[in-house]
Tab-separated table of C-alpha atoms and ligand atoms in Angstrom:
chain	number	residue	atom	x	y	z
A	214	MET	CA	-20.754	43.353	-0.999
A	215	ARG	CA	-24.771	42.725	-0.404
A	216	SER	CA	-25.828	39.462	-1.354
A	217	PRO	CA	-28.047	39.268	-4.779
A	218	PHE	CA	-28.864	35.769	-2.473
A	219	ALA	CA	-29.494	37.093	0.623
A	220	PHE	CA	-33.105	35.765	0.718
A	221	LEU	CA	-31.383	32.634	1.306
A	222	SER	CA	-31.172	33.225	4.554
A	223	ALA	CA	-34.092	33.794	5.468
A	224	LEU	CA	-35.616	31.044	2.756
A	225	LEU	CA	-33.303	28.575	4.802
A	226	SER	CA	-33.167	29.700	8.667
A	227	PRO	CA	-34.783	27.333	10.892
A	228	ALA	CA	-35.550	30.537	12.409
A	229	SER	CA	-37.592	31.377	8.998
A	230	GLY	CA	-40.599	33.226	9.824
A	231	ARG	CA	-39.572	34.573	13.316
A	232	THR	CA	-38.395	38.160	13.450
A	233	VAL	CA	-34.255	37.691	14.469
A	234	SER	CA	-34.181	40.432	16.820
A	235	HIS	CA	-30.211	40.762	17.017
A	236	ASP	CA	-28.039	42.185	13.967
A	237	HIS	CA	-25.399	39.906	15.335
A	238	ASP	CA	-27.381	36.779	14.769
A	239	ALA	CA	-28.589	37.440	11.621
A	240	ARG	CA	-24.881	37.611	10.528
A	241	LEU	CA	-23.881	34.780	12.086
A	242	THR	CA	-26.889	32.897	9.838
A	243	HIS	CA	-25.743	34.588	6.463
A	244	MET	CA	-22.199	34.274	7.336
A	245	ALA	CA	-23.288	30.182	7.635
A	246	LEU	CA	-25.333	30.020	4.245
A	247	HIS	CA	-22.822	32.263	2.678
A	248	ASP	CA	-19.448	31.851	0.991
A	249	GLN	CA	-17.307	35.175	2.183
A	250	GLU	CA	-15.671	35.653	-1.281
A	251	THR	CA	-18.067	36.062	-3.359
A	252	GLY	CA	-21.326	36.519	-2.059
A	253	LEU	CA	-23.230	33.236	-3.075
A	254	GLY	CA	-24.610	30.594	-1.200
A	255	ASN	CA	-22.503	27.976	0.267
A	256	ARG	CA	-22.829	23.962	0.237
A	257	LEU	CA	-24.857	23.955	3.653
A	258	ALA	CA	-27.506	26.198	1.728
A	259	LEU	CA	-27.566	23.732	-1.188
A	260	GLU	CA	-27.560	20.960	0.389
A	261	ARG	CA	-30.860	22.545	2.591
A	262	LEU	CA	-32.498	23.700	-0.609
A	263	ALA	CA	-32.008	19.695	-2.322
A	264	ALA	CA	-33.845	18.304	0.966
A	265	GLY	CA	-36.387	20.836	1.234
A	266	GLY	CA	-40.262	19.535	0.283
A	267	GLU	CA	-39.970	18.977	-3.720
A	268	PRO	CA	-37.919	16.533	-5.355
A	269	VAL	CA	-35.040	18.617	-7.739
A	270	TYR	CA	-32.081	17.001	-8.822
A	271	VAL	CA	-28.978	18.518	-7.937
A	272	VAL	CA	-27.047	20.460	-10.485
A	273	LEU	CA	-22.660	21.395	-10.315
A	274	PHE	CA	-21.093	23.733	-12.594
A	275	GLY	CA	-17.121	22.899	-12.518
A	276	VAL	CA	-15.307	26.053	-14.169
A	277	ASP	CA	-12.984	24.101	-16.473
A	278	ARG	CA	-8.954	24.382	-15.407
A	279	PHE	CA	-10.309	26.671	-12.379
A	280	GLU	CA	-6.769	26.719	-10.918
A	281	VAL	CA	-4.782	27.304	-13.973
A	282	LEU	CA	-7.034	30.040	-14.315
A	283	ARG	CA	-6.900	31.761	-11.162
A	284	ASN	CA	-3.372	31.145	-11.070
A	285	ALA	CA	-3.625	33.588	-14.596
A	286	ILE	CA	-5.711	36.230	-12.503
A	287	GLY	CA	-5.978	36.503	-9.325
A	288	TYR	CA	-7.943	35.226	-6.517
A	289	ASP	CA	-9.849	38.771	-6.283
A	290	SER	CA	-10.584	38.440	-9.778
A	291	MET	CA	-12.046	34.601	-9.409
A	292	ALA	CA	-13.876	36.118	-6.748
A	293	ARG	CA	-15.671	39.004	-8.919
A	294	LEU	CA	-15.606	35.578	-12.134
A	295	LEU	CA	-17.499	33.667	-9.737
A	296	THR	CA	-20.520	35.860	-8.840
A	297	THR	CA	-21.234	37.183	-12.347
A	298	LEU	CA	-21.237	33.408	-13.460
A	299	GLY	CA	-23.332	33.006	-10.116
A	300	GLN	CA	-25.550	35.591	-11.416
A	301	ARG	CA	-25.525	34.179	-14.941
A	302	LEU	CA	-26.728	30.793	-13.292
A	303	SER	CA	-29.335	32.022	-11.719
A	304	SER	CA	-30.942	34.616	-14.283
A	305	LEU	CA	-30.569	31.149	-17.450
A	306	THR	CA	-32.204	28.883	-14.950
A	307	GLY	CA	-34.913	30.492	-12.999
A	308	ARG	CA	-33.419	29.863	-10.406
A	309	GLY	CA	-32.894	32.841	-7.421
A	310	ALA	CA	-30.267	30.396	-5.307
A	311	VAL	CA	-26.829	30.143	-6.726
A	312	ALA	CA	-24.172	28.334	-4.286
A	313	ARG	CA	-20.413	27.882	-4.068
A	314	VAL	CA	-19.533	25.025	-3.263
A	315	GLY	CA	-16.256	24.106	-4.095
A	316	ALA	CA	-13.559	26.638	-4.790
A	317	GLY	CA	-14.454	26.169	-8.518
A	318	VAL	CA	-17.494	25.058	-8.237
A	319	LEU	CA	-21.346	26.341	-8.210
A	320	GLY	CA	-24.671	24.640	-7.847
A	321	LEU	CA	-28.178	24.771	-7.582
A	322	VAL	CA	-30.909	22.615	-7.767
A	323	LEU	CA	-33.216	22.212	-10.649
A	324	GLN	CA	-36.803	20.690	-11.416
A	325	ALA	CA	-36.982	18.488	-14.110
A	326	GLU	CA	-39.453	16.049	-15.951
A	327	ASP	CA	-36.728	13.265	-15.902
A	328	ASP	CA	-33.248	12.327	-16.381
A	329	ASP	CA	-32.539	13.219	-20.221
A	330	GLU	CA	-34.360	17.054	-18.911
A	331	ALA	CA	-31.790	17.445	-16.533
A	332	LEU	CA	-28.996	16.316	-18.402
A	333	GLN	CA	-30.272	18.491	-21.900
A	334	LEU	CA	-31.212	21.472	-19.475
A	335	ALA	CA	-27.777	21.266	-17.582
A	336	THR	CA	-26.063	21.067	-21.142
A	337	ARG	CA	-28.088	23.756	-22.028
A	338	VAL	CA	-26.902	26.291	-19.428
A	339	CYS	CA	-23.502	25.457	-19.468
A	340	GLU	CA	-22.992	26.445	-23.248
A	341	ALA	CA	-24.906	29.537	-22.606
A	342	ALA	CA	-22.855	30.401	-19.592
A	343	GLN	CA	-19.477	30.063	-20.783
A	344	ALA	CA	-19.680	33.094	-22.573
A	345	PRO	CA	-16.818	35.254	-21.525
A	346	VAL	CA	-17.188	36.642	-18.456
A	347	ILE	CA	-15.619	40.809	-19.081
A	348	LEU	CA	-12.854	41.989	-15.875
A	349	ASN	CA	-11.527	45.362	-15.725
A	350	GLY	CA	-12.787	45.552	-19.838
A	351	ALA	CA	-11.103	41.858	-20.453
A	352	PRO	CA	-13.023	38.953	-21.840
A	353	VAL	CA	-12.160	36.160	-20.100
A	354	ASP	CA	-13.095	33.020	-21.244
A	355	ILE	CA	-14.539	29.917	-19.347
A	356	ALA	CA	-15.443	26.279	-20.002
A	357	LEU	CA	-17.874	24.965	-17.874
A	358	THR	CA	-18.859	20.746	-16.837
A	359	ALA	CA	-21.944	19.839	-15.161
A	360	GLY	CA	-22.707	17.055	-12.644
A	361	ILE	CA	-26.121	16.160	-11.275
A	362	ALA	CA	-27.453	14.219	-9.008
A	363	ARG	CA	-30.772	12.694	-9.026
A	364	PRO	CA	-33.726	13.787	-6.647
A	365	ARG	CA	-33.971	11.348	-3.193
A	366	VAL	CA	-32.123	8.668	-4.860
A	367	SER	CA	-29.980	7.879	-1.650
A	368	ASN	CA	-26.678	5.874	-2.630
A	369	ARG	CA	-25.081	4.004	0.372
A	370	ASN	CA	-21.594	5.170	-0.502
A	371	VAL	CA	-22.277	8.915	-1.201
A	372	SER	CA	-24.979	10.016	0.747
A	373	SER	CA	-24.643	13.086	0.270
A	374	PRO	CA	-26.661	14.579	-3.036
A	375	VAL	CA	-23.982	17.499	-3.127
A	376	ASP	CA	-21.176	14.959	-3.197
A	377	ARG	CA	-23.133	12.781	-5.802
A	378	ALA	CA	-23.377	16.038	-8.496
A	379	SER	CA	-19.495	16.545	-7.929
A	380	ILE	CA	-18.265	13.078	-8.515
A	381	ALA	CA	-21.051	13.588	-11.328
A	382	VAL	CA	-18.542	16.492	-12.482
A	383	ASP	CA	-15.291	14.740	-12.572
A	384	GLN	CA	-17.115	11.565	-14.335
A	385	ALA	CA	-18.126	13.863	-16.702
A	386	ARG	CA	-14.401	15.337	-17.202
A	387	ALA	CA	-13.457	12.124	-17.584
A	388	ALA	CA	-15.897	11.137	-20.571
A	389	HIS	CA	-14.930	14.813	-22.070
A	390	ARG	CA	-18.574	15.534	-22.128
A	391	ARG	CA	-20.656	19.016	-21.042
A	392	ALA	CA	-22.519	17.201	-18.128
A	393	ALA	CA	-23.304	13.568	-16.937
A	394	LEU	CA	-25.406	12.304	-13.702
A	395	PHE	CA	-23.944	10.808	-11.474
A	396	ASP	CA	-23.301	6.819	-12.313
A	397	ALA	CA	-22.438	4.463	-9.324
A	398	ALA	CA	-22.100	1.808	-10.880
A	399	ARG	CA	-18.916	3.730	-12.142
A	400	TYR	CA	-18.072	5.056	-8.657
A	401	GLY	CA	-17.528	1.796	-7.218
A	402	ASP	CA	-17.696	1.470	-3.733
A	403	PRO	CA	-14.475	3.330	-2.072
A	404	ALA	CA	-15.213	2.172	1.457
A	405	GLY	CA	-15.532	-1.434	0.681
A	406	ASN	CA	-12.137	-1.196	-1.328
A	407	LEU	CA	-10.800	0.576	1.820
A	408	SER	CA	-11.931	-2.661	3.758
A	409	LEU	CA	-10.104	-4.544	1.265
A	410	ILE	CA	-6.633	-3.174	1.226
A	411	SER	CA	-6.807	-4.332	5.401
A	412	GLU	CA	-6.987	-7.942	4.272
A	413	LEU	CA	-4.928	-8.088	1.458
A	414	MET	CA	-1.813	-8.451	3.599
A	415	ALA	CA	-3.852	-11.369	5.659
A	416	ALA	CA	-4.786	-12.434	2.393
A	417	LEU	CA	-1.182	-13.196	0.897
A	418	ASP	CA	-0.998	-15.162	4.760
A	419	ASN	CA	-3.823	-17.316	4.551
A	420	GLY	CA	-3.900	-18.428	0.385
A	421	GLU	CA	-6.648	-16.628	-0.834
A	422	PHE	CA	-4.251	-16.155	-3.611
A	423	SER	CA	-3.110	-18.043	-6.552
A	424	LEU	CA	-1.978	-17.767	-10.155
A	425	ASN	CA	-3.414	-18.368	-13.406
A	426	TYR	CA	-1.322	-18.744	-16.253
A	427	GLN	CA	-2.021	-17.697	-19.854
A	428	PRO	CA	0.105	-19.532	-22.781
A	429	LYS	CA	2.130	-18.036	-25.164
A	430	TYR	CA	2.431	-19.221	-28.565
A	431	ASP	CA	5.140	-19.358	-30.968
A	432	PHE	CA	4.937	-18.812	-34.266
A	433	ARG	CA	7.468	-20.292	-35.568
A	434	ALA	CA	8.831	-23.034	-33.142
A	435	GLU	CA	4.742	-23.690	-33.632
A	436	ARG	CA	3.839	-24.569	-29.804
A	437	VAL	CA	3.528	-22.987	-26.617
A	438	THR	CA	6.929	-21.517	-25.399
A	439	ALA	CA	6.250	-18.757	-22.509
A	440	VAL	CA	3.288	-18.496	-19.850
A	441	GLU	CA	2.124	-15.008	-18.558
A	442	ALA	CA	1.129	-15.638	-14.844
A	443	LEU	CA	-1.801	-12.951	-14.128
A	444	ALA	CA	-2.434	-12.749	-10.280
A	445	ARG	CA	-6.329	-14.153	-8.423
A	446	TRP	CA	-7.471	-13.118	-5.106
A	447	THR	CA	-10.754	-15.462	-4.128
A	448	HIS	CA	-11.582	-13.508	-1.574
A	449	PRO	CA	-13.606	-15.110	1.107
A	450	ARG	CA	-16.826	-14.013	1.020
A	451	ARG	CA	-16.879	-11.371	-2.356
A	452	GLY	CA	-15.574	-14.039	-4.706
A	453	CYS	CA	-12.951	-13.002	-7.248
A	454	VAL	CA	-11.301	-9.707	-6.698
A	455	SER	CA	-10.155	-8.447	-9.413
A	456	PRO	CA	-6.239	-7.856	-10.574
A	457	ASP	CA	-7.543	-4.246	-12.311
A	458	VAL	CA	-9.275	-3.836	-8.219
A	459	PHE	CA	-6.502	-5.297	-6.248
A	460	VAL	CA	-3.644	-4.310	-8.533
A	461	VAL	CA	-4.472	-0.584	-8.283
A	462	MET	CA	-4.736	-0.796	-4.767
A	463	ALA	CA	-1.859	-2.217	-3.781
A	464	GLU	CA	-0.210	-0.003	-5.766
A	465	GLU	CA	-1.411	3.013	-4.304
A	466	THR	CA	-1.238	1.788	-0.707
A	467	GLY	CA	2.852	0.369	-1.185
A	468	HIS	CA	1.445	-3.228	-0.975
A	469	ILE	CA	2.388	-4.324	-3.853
A	470	ARG	CA	6.175	-4.924	-3.075
A	471	PRO	CA	4.922	-8.243	-0.635
A	472	LEU	CA	2.267	-9.143	-3.959
A	473	THR	CA	5.332	-9.065	-6.530
A	474	GLU	CA	7.486	-11.124	-4.487
A	475	TRP	CA	4.756	-13.372	-3.794
A	476	VAL	CA	3.835	-13.702	-7.610
A	477	ILE	CA	7.653	-14.137	-7.938
A	478	HIS	CA	8.004	-16.688	-5.371
A	479	GLN	CA	4.902	-18.980	-6.795
A	480	ALA	CA	5.744	-18.659	-10.304
A	481	ILE	CA	9.186	-19.645	-9.429
A	482	HIS	CA	7.916	-22.773	-7.875
A	483	ASP	CA	5.254	-23.380	-10.309
A	484	GLN	CA	7.778	-23.450	-13.549
A	485	ALA	CA	9.777	-25.891	-11.115
A	486	GLU	CA	6.486	-28.106	-11.524
A	487	LEU	CA	6.314	-27.590	-15.378
A	488	ARG	CA	9.430	-28.872	-16.135
A	489	ARG	CA	8.808	-32.023	-13.957
A	490	ALA	CA	5.946	-32.582	-16.219
A	491	GLY	CA	8.236	-31.836	-19.651
A	492	HIS	CA	7.087	-28.444	-20.009
A	493	ASP	CA	10.016	-25.832	-20.425
A	494	LEU	CA	8.479	-22.665	-20.643
A	495	THR	CA	9.373	-19.156	-19.447
A	496	VAL	CA	7.386	-17.751	-16.953
A	497	SER	CA	6.380	-13.877	-17.612
A	498	VAL	CA	5.552	-12.010	-14.256
A	499	ASN	CA	3.948	-8.944	-14.173
A	500	VAL	CA	5.840	-6.427	-12.702
A	501	SER	CA	4.891	-3.011	-11.485
A	502	GLY	CA	6.548	0.413	-12.617
A	503	ARG	CA	6.464	1.636	-9.097
A	504	LEU	CA	8.420	-1.453	-7.940
A	505	LEU	CA	12.019	-0.034	-10.845
A	506	SER	CA	12.740	2.206	-8.572
A	507	ASP	CA	13.130	0.305	-5.339
A	508	GLU	CA	16.483	-0.978	-5.473
A	509	SER	CA	15.704	-3.925	-2.573
A	510	PHE	CA	12.834	-5.211	-4.832
A	511	ALA	CA	15.616	-6.200	-7.158
A	512	ASP	CA	17.598	-7.262	-4.316
A	513	PHE	CA	14.980	-9.361	-3.694
A	514	ALA	CA	14.176	-10.689	-7.469
A	515	LEU	CA	18.445	-11.297	-8.491
A	516	ALA	CA	18.730	-13.765	-5.551
A	517	ALA	CA	15.537	-15.533	-6.031
A	518	VAL	CA	16.234	-15.699	-9.795
A	519	LYS	CA	20.090	-17.004	-8.940
A	520	ALA	CA	18.410	-19.576	-6.897
A	521	SER	CA	16.353	-21.319	-8.129
A	522	GLY	CA	18.049	-20.980	-12.052
A	523	ALA	CA	14.712	-20.172	-13.067
A	524	ARG	CA	14.105	-18.068	-16.462
A	525	LEU	CA	11.344	-15.368	-15.810
A	526	CYS	CA	10.864	-12.706	-18.020
A	527	PHE	CA	9.488	-9.216	-16.184
A	528	GLU	CA	6.035	-7.488	-17.998
A	529	ILE	CA	6.125	-3.574	-17.233
A	530	THR	CA	4.421	-1.175	-18.583
A	531	GLU	CA	5.523	2.594	-19.419
A	532	THR	CA	5.107	4.398	-16.313
A	533	ALA	CA	7.360	2.843	-14.528
A	534	VAL	CA	10.181	4.619	-16.623
A	535	VAL	CA	8.169	7.769	-17.189
A	536	GLY	CA	7.786	8.591	-13.162
A	537	ASN	CA	11.748	7.868	-12.315
A	538	PRO	CA	13.645	6.948	-15.859
A	539	GLU	CA	17.678	6.665	-14.364
A	540	ALA	CA	16.083	4.764	-11.353
A	541	ALA	CA	14.641	2.687	-14.089
A	542	LEU	CA	17.137	1.702	-16.523
A	543	ARG	CA	19.369	0.998	-13.495
A	544	ILE	CA	16.896	-1.575	-12.039
A	545	LEU	CA	16.218	-2.548	-15.713
A	546	ASP	CA	20.145	-3.069	-16.680
A	547	ARG	CA	20.669	-5.233	-12.900
A	548	PHE	CA	17.843	-7.646	-14.603
A	549	ALA	CA	19.186	-7.811	-18.272
A	550	GLU	CA	22.856	-8.991	-16.204
A	551	ALA	CA	21.358	-11.887	-14.008
A	552	GLY	CA	19.254	-13.139	-17.289
A	553	ILE	CA	16.025	-11.720	-16.305
A	554	SER	CA	13.837	-10.498	-19.894
A	555	VAL	CA	12.428	-7.694	-20.170
A	556	SER	CA	8.810	-7.144	-21.818
A	557	LEU	CA	7.349	-3.632	-22.700
A	558	ASP	CA	3.541	-4.666	-21.600
A	559	ASP	CA	0.372	-2.978	-23.142
A	560	TYR	CA	1.965	-1.085	-25.746
A	561	GLY	CA	-0.155	1.630	-27.826
A	562	SER	CA	-1.899	2.074	-24.561
A	563	GLY	CA	-1.358	5.427	-22.448
A	564	LEU	CA	1.266	8.101	-23.610
A	565	SER	CA	3.578	5.205	-25.223
A	566	SER	CA	6.222	7.607	-26.813
A	567	LEU	CA	9.705	7.274	-28.895
A	568	THR	CA	11.419	8.408	-25.911
A	569	TYR	CA	10.060	5.399	-23.938
A	570	LEU	CA	11.282	3.162	-26.586
A	571	LYS	CA	14.772	4.954	-26.966
A	572	GLN	CA	15.007	4.589	-22.999
A	573	ILE	CA	14.729	0.773	-23.143
A	574	ARG	CA	16.096	-1.669	-23.922
A	575	ALA	CA	14.036	-4.698	-23.678
A	576	ASP	CA	14.085	-8.172	-25.805
A	577	GLU	CA	10.117	-8.072	-26.344
A	578	LEU	CA	7.515	-5.428	-26.939
A	579	LYS	CA	3.994	-6.506	-26.262
A	580	ILE	CA	1.618	-4.764	-28.747
A	581	ASP	CA	-1.583	-3.757	-26.352
A	582	LYS	CA	-4.922	-5.643	-26.959
A	583	SER	CA	-6.830	-2.732	-28.240
A	584	PHE	CA	-5.024	-3.278	-31.325
A	585	VAL	CA	-5.551	-6.483	-31.564
A	586	LEU	CA	-8.890	-6.924	-31.031
A	587	GLY	CA	-9.693	-4.814	-34.023
A	588	LEU	CA	-7.754	-6.604	-36.281
A	589	ASP	CA	-10.419	-7.948	-37.764
A	590	ASP	CA	-12.044	-4.996	-39.151
A	591	SER	CA	-9.893	-2.053	-38.811
A	592	ALA	CA	-7.452	-1.629	-41.143
A	593	ARG	CA	-5.904	1.119	-39.867
A	594	ASP	CA	-5.503	-1.020	-36.397
A	595	ALA	CA	-3.675	-3.660	-39.143
A	596	LEU	CA	-1.656	-0.822	-40.280
A	597	LEU	CA	-0.586	0.056	-36.428
A	598	VAL	CA	-0.151	-3.331	-36.000
A	599	LYS	CA	2.317	-3.796	-38.147
A	600	SER	CA	4.125	-0.593	-38.315
A	601	THR	CA	4.736	-1.324	-34.684
A	602	ILE	CA	5.893	-4.905	-35.176
A	603	ASP	CA	8.648	-3.846	-37.985
A	604	LEU	CA	9.802	-1.022	-35.870
A	605	ALA	CA	10.492	-3.215	-32.845
A	606	HIS	CA	11.597	-5.688	-34.864
A	607	GLY	CA	14.039	-2.515	-35.860
A	608	LEU	CA	15.106	-2.147	-32.465
A	609	GLY	CA	16.194	-5.933	-32.095
A	610	MET	CA	12.921	-6.896	-30.195
A	611	LYS	CA	9.824	-9.862	-30.125
A	612	VAL	CA	6.697	-8.957	-30.019
A	613	THR	CA	4.311	-10.900	-28.859
A	614	ALA	CA	0.216	-9.652	-29.420
A	615	GLU	CA	-2.236	-10.004	-26.497
A	616	GLY	CA	-5.477	-10.539	-27.439
A	617	VAL	CA	-6.280	-12.719	-29.668
A	618	GLU	CA	-9.255	-13.912	-30.228
A	619	THR	CA	-10.208	-14.897	-33.293
A	620	PRO	CA	-8.175	-17.385	-36.208
A	621	THR	CA	-8.773	-14.451	-38.548
A	622	ALA	CA	-6.713	-12.205	-36.254
A	623	LEU	CA	-3.984	-15.216	-35.478
A	624	ALA	CA	-3.295	-15.651	-39.579
A	625	LEU	CA	-3.141	-11.907	-40.318
A	626	LEU	CA	-0.352	-11.385	-37.445
A	627	ARG	CA	1.179	-14.416	-39.009
A	628	GLY	CA	1.531	-12.593	-41.948
A	629	MET	CA	2.713	-9.425	-40.621
A	630	GLY	CA	5.968	-11.408	-38.846
A	631	CYS	CA	4.605	-11.409	-35.425
A	632	ASP	CA	6.777	-13.795	-32.801
A	633	MET	CA	4.375	-14.761	-30.621
A	634	ALA	CA	0.158	-14.757	-29.818
A	635	GLN	CA	-2.170	-14.550	-26.574
A	636	GLY	CA	-5.469	-14.524	-26.345
A	637	TYR	CA	-8.304	-16.151	-25.729
A	638	LEU	CA	-7.692	-18.160	-28.916
A	639	ILE	CA	-4.647	-20.053	-27.663
A	640	GLY	CA	-6.357	-20.117	-24.349
A	641	ARG	CA	-7.681	-18.860	-21.595
A	642	PRO	CA	-5.511	-17.309	-18.178
A	643	VAL	CA	-5.982	-20.824	-15.967
A	644	SER	CA	-4.546	-22.803	-13.006
A	645	LEU	CA	-1.201	-24.364	-13.275
A	646	THR	CA	-3.144	-28.088	-13.302
A	647	ALA	CA	-5.517	-27.238	-16.038
A	648	LEU	CA	-3.184	-25.329	-17.818
A	649	VAL	CA	-0.219	-28.999	-17.087
A	650	GLU	CA	-3.521	-30.664	-18.394
A	651	ARG	CA	-3.671	-28.451	-21.808
A	652	LEU	CA	-0.322	-28.870	-22.666
A	653	GLY	CA	-0.843	-32.363	-22.146
A	654	GLY	CA	2.105	-34.818	-21.962
A	655	PRO	CA	5.813	-33.731	-23.172
A	656	ALA	CA	4.735	-35.868	-26.059
A	657	HIS	CA	2.391	-34.377	-26.585
A	658	LYS	CA	3.859	-30.441	-26.066
A	659	ALA	CA	3.484	-29.255	-29.126
A	660	VAL	CA	-0.397	-26.973	-28.557
A	661	SER	CA	-1.608	-26.482	-32.276
A	662	ALA	CA	-3.177	-22.400	-32.330
A	663	ALA	CA	-5.322	-22.576	-35.162
B	380	C2E	P1	-1.942	-7.498	-18.265
B	380	C2E	O1	-0.868	-7.405	-18.279
B	380	C2E	O2	-2.239	-6.885	-19.834
B	380	C2E	O3	-2.782	-9.268	-19.041
B	380	C2E	C1	-3.544	-9.256	-20.134
B	380	C2E	C2	-4.365	-9.538	-19.366
B	380	C2E	O4	-5.571	-9.202	-20.426
B	380	C2E	C3	-4.865	-9.901	-18.230
B	380	C2E	O5	-6.121	-9.501	-17.432
B	380	C2E	C4	-5.844	-11.361	-19.230
B	380	C2E	O6	-7.093	-12.606	-18.399
B	380	C2E	C5	-6.082	-10.130	-20.308
B	380	C2E	N1	-7.023	-11.327	-21.643
B	380	C2E	C6	-5.886	-12.339	-22.218
B	380	C2E	N2	-6.505	-12.279	-23.565
B	380	C2E	C7	-7.184	-11.556	-23.775
B	380	C2E	C8	-8.196	-11.718	-24.902
B	380	C2E	O7	-7.877	-12.058	-25.866
B	380	C2E	N3	-9.359	-10.907	-24.762
B	380	C2E	C9	-9.453	-10.079	-23.903
B	380	C2E	N4	-10.189	-9.590	-23.843
B	380	C2E	N5	-8.598	-9.568	-22.718
B	380	C2E	C10	-7.724	-11.213	-22.875
B	380	C2E	P2	-6.167	-9.848	-15.718
B	380	C2E	O8	-6.017	-11.568	-15.305
B	380	C2E	O9	-7.333	-9.332	-15.795
B	380	C2E	O10	-5.027	-9.128	-15.500
B	380	C2E	C11	-5.666	-7.487	-15.665
B	380	C2E	C12	-4.102	-6.859	-15.452
B	380	C2E	O11	-3.571	-7.040	-13.921
B	380	C2E	C13	-2.952	-7.364	-16.250
B	380	C2E	O12	-2.708	-6.924	-17.188
B	380	C2E	C14	-1.815	-7.234	-15.631
B	380	C2E	O13	-1.054	-5.690	-15.973
B	380	C2E	C15	-2.415	-6.967	-14.048
B	380	C2E	N6	-2.106	-8.268	-13.439
B	380	C2E	C16	-2.091	-9.088	-12.663
B	380	C2E	N7	-1.728	-10.379	-12.154
B	380	C2E	C17	-0.455	-8.797	-11.623
B	380	C2E	C18	0.213	-9.481	-11.050
B	380	C2E	O14	0.382	-10.335	-10.408
B	380	C2E	N8	1.742	-8.188	-10.426
B	380	C2E	C19	0.782	-6.480	-11.574
B	380	C2E	N9	1.726	-5.929	-11.092
B	380	C2E	N10	-0.234	-6.570	-11.477
B	380	C2E	C20	-0.670	-7.843	-11.950
B	381	MG	MG1	1.249	-8.446	-18.527
B	382	MG	MG1	-0.929	-6.035	-21.638
């Protein structure tokens, strides 16, 4: 197939303007700059265009659900569909050169006055280009998502504008938008994270980790009866690393087990310290779902609890159970036998389903803070929280509401029959020393929440 974009070769070749003497050389140049399947330009061609004289936006158009569509219509038809789409994009934008930069991703460069104009243009092109493509007389529906990289903005972490635009396609999809500009802040610093991973194990040994404790207030007892242990990493150069970063990293790289074992060890030690200070509190530890299929982790936890007589609660999230329900349920039974209570953390966020509640016999359900934070203003959130409390009680579980920040939320929860409250109003996560100070001496154990 002769490429409608063959002029790219001439435009982009370093030998531009010079007569290419041999067919062979011309073919090689053509191959180097074109996608063989569709005849469109390729990634290198687009990169050269982006690096040309004019400051241009690089815009990529990703075909949504590409693999599903390709499996449905076949590879050959998909190649034809992409060629047609390339021609459409070319005529819609008035830019000749369209490149295929990934299996289901086409791209081009655009000139625009500013980011807003680039975003509007890309959105309009997406909408116009996604009319059905007719293949063998049958219409095939397509949907597109666009990602945009700004001109000449270098980014330490992603140097190629084509890569930035490609990440922007993912960012647009994640935000359920038709088009998005590359957002460096949201992308973060994956290369930096990589070095953090290698530092994580040493950090455990070097004492860079510590635990903060956040009180859980019992409405009936009218005092703090439990605390949640939350891991903190104070990195010597970077300062505080958020658990939202290092817990995910540890999970992805197989470091979550040593981290959790360290937390359990430290929590047991601190619980004994609290007892000596006159505070008999249950300590909750977050246990990542991935560990609920690891029998030897369960062996460790049971041995540690047995040896110390600690009173622990394991807060788990439902991904744990969805992944490997049989293994998780077996391990949860072993925890129950050893007197470790189990709490369903962040209930209501993610995919919480009735199947989950049917499968798991937990002692406690923690309503996700996203609902509790909305209690003051949203009748809908209040209804959801109240119904969840009733449902959990019906199933024999206690209920903790997390994210209690206002006296109004606290009063509403008490009225709804919630058992425990946790949140900034009761107390922020603090060091063990600060917690003991806050709880006061043995004679002043009752902490008023209001
Ligand atoms: P989580 O278990 O749901 O913990 C509650 C998070 O909500 C904590 O964030 C806490 O500081 C925050 N929070 C508490 N009260 C309030 C409030 O009133 N308002 C608001 N806006 N936030 C509140 P943190 O400490 O940053 O922890 C984030 C997540 O990291 C935890 O969510 C937990 O999933 C995970 N995590 C922390 N430590 C560990 C750990 O040792 N092991 C594992 N596997 N995960 C951990
Ligand atoms: Mg938790
Ligand atoms: Mg939670």
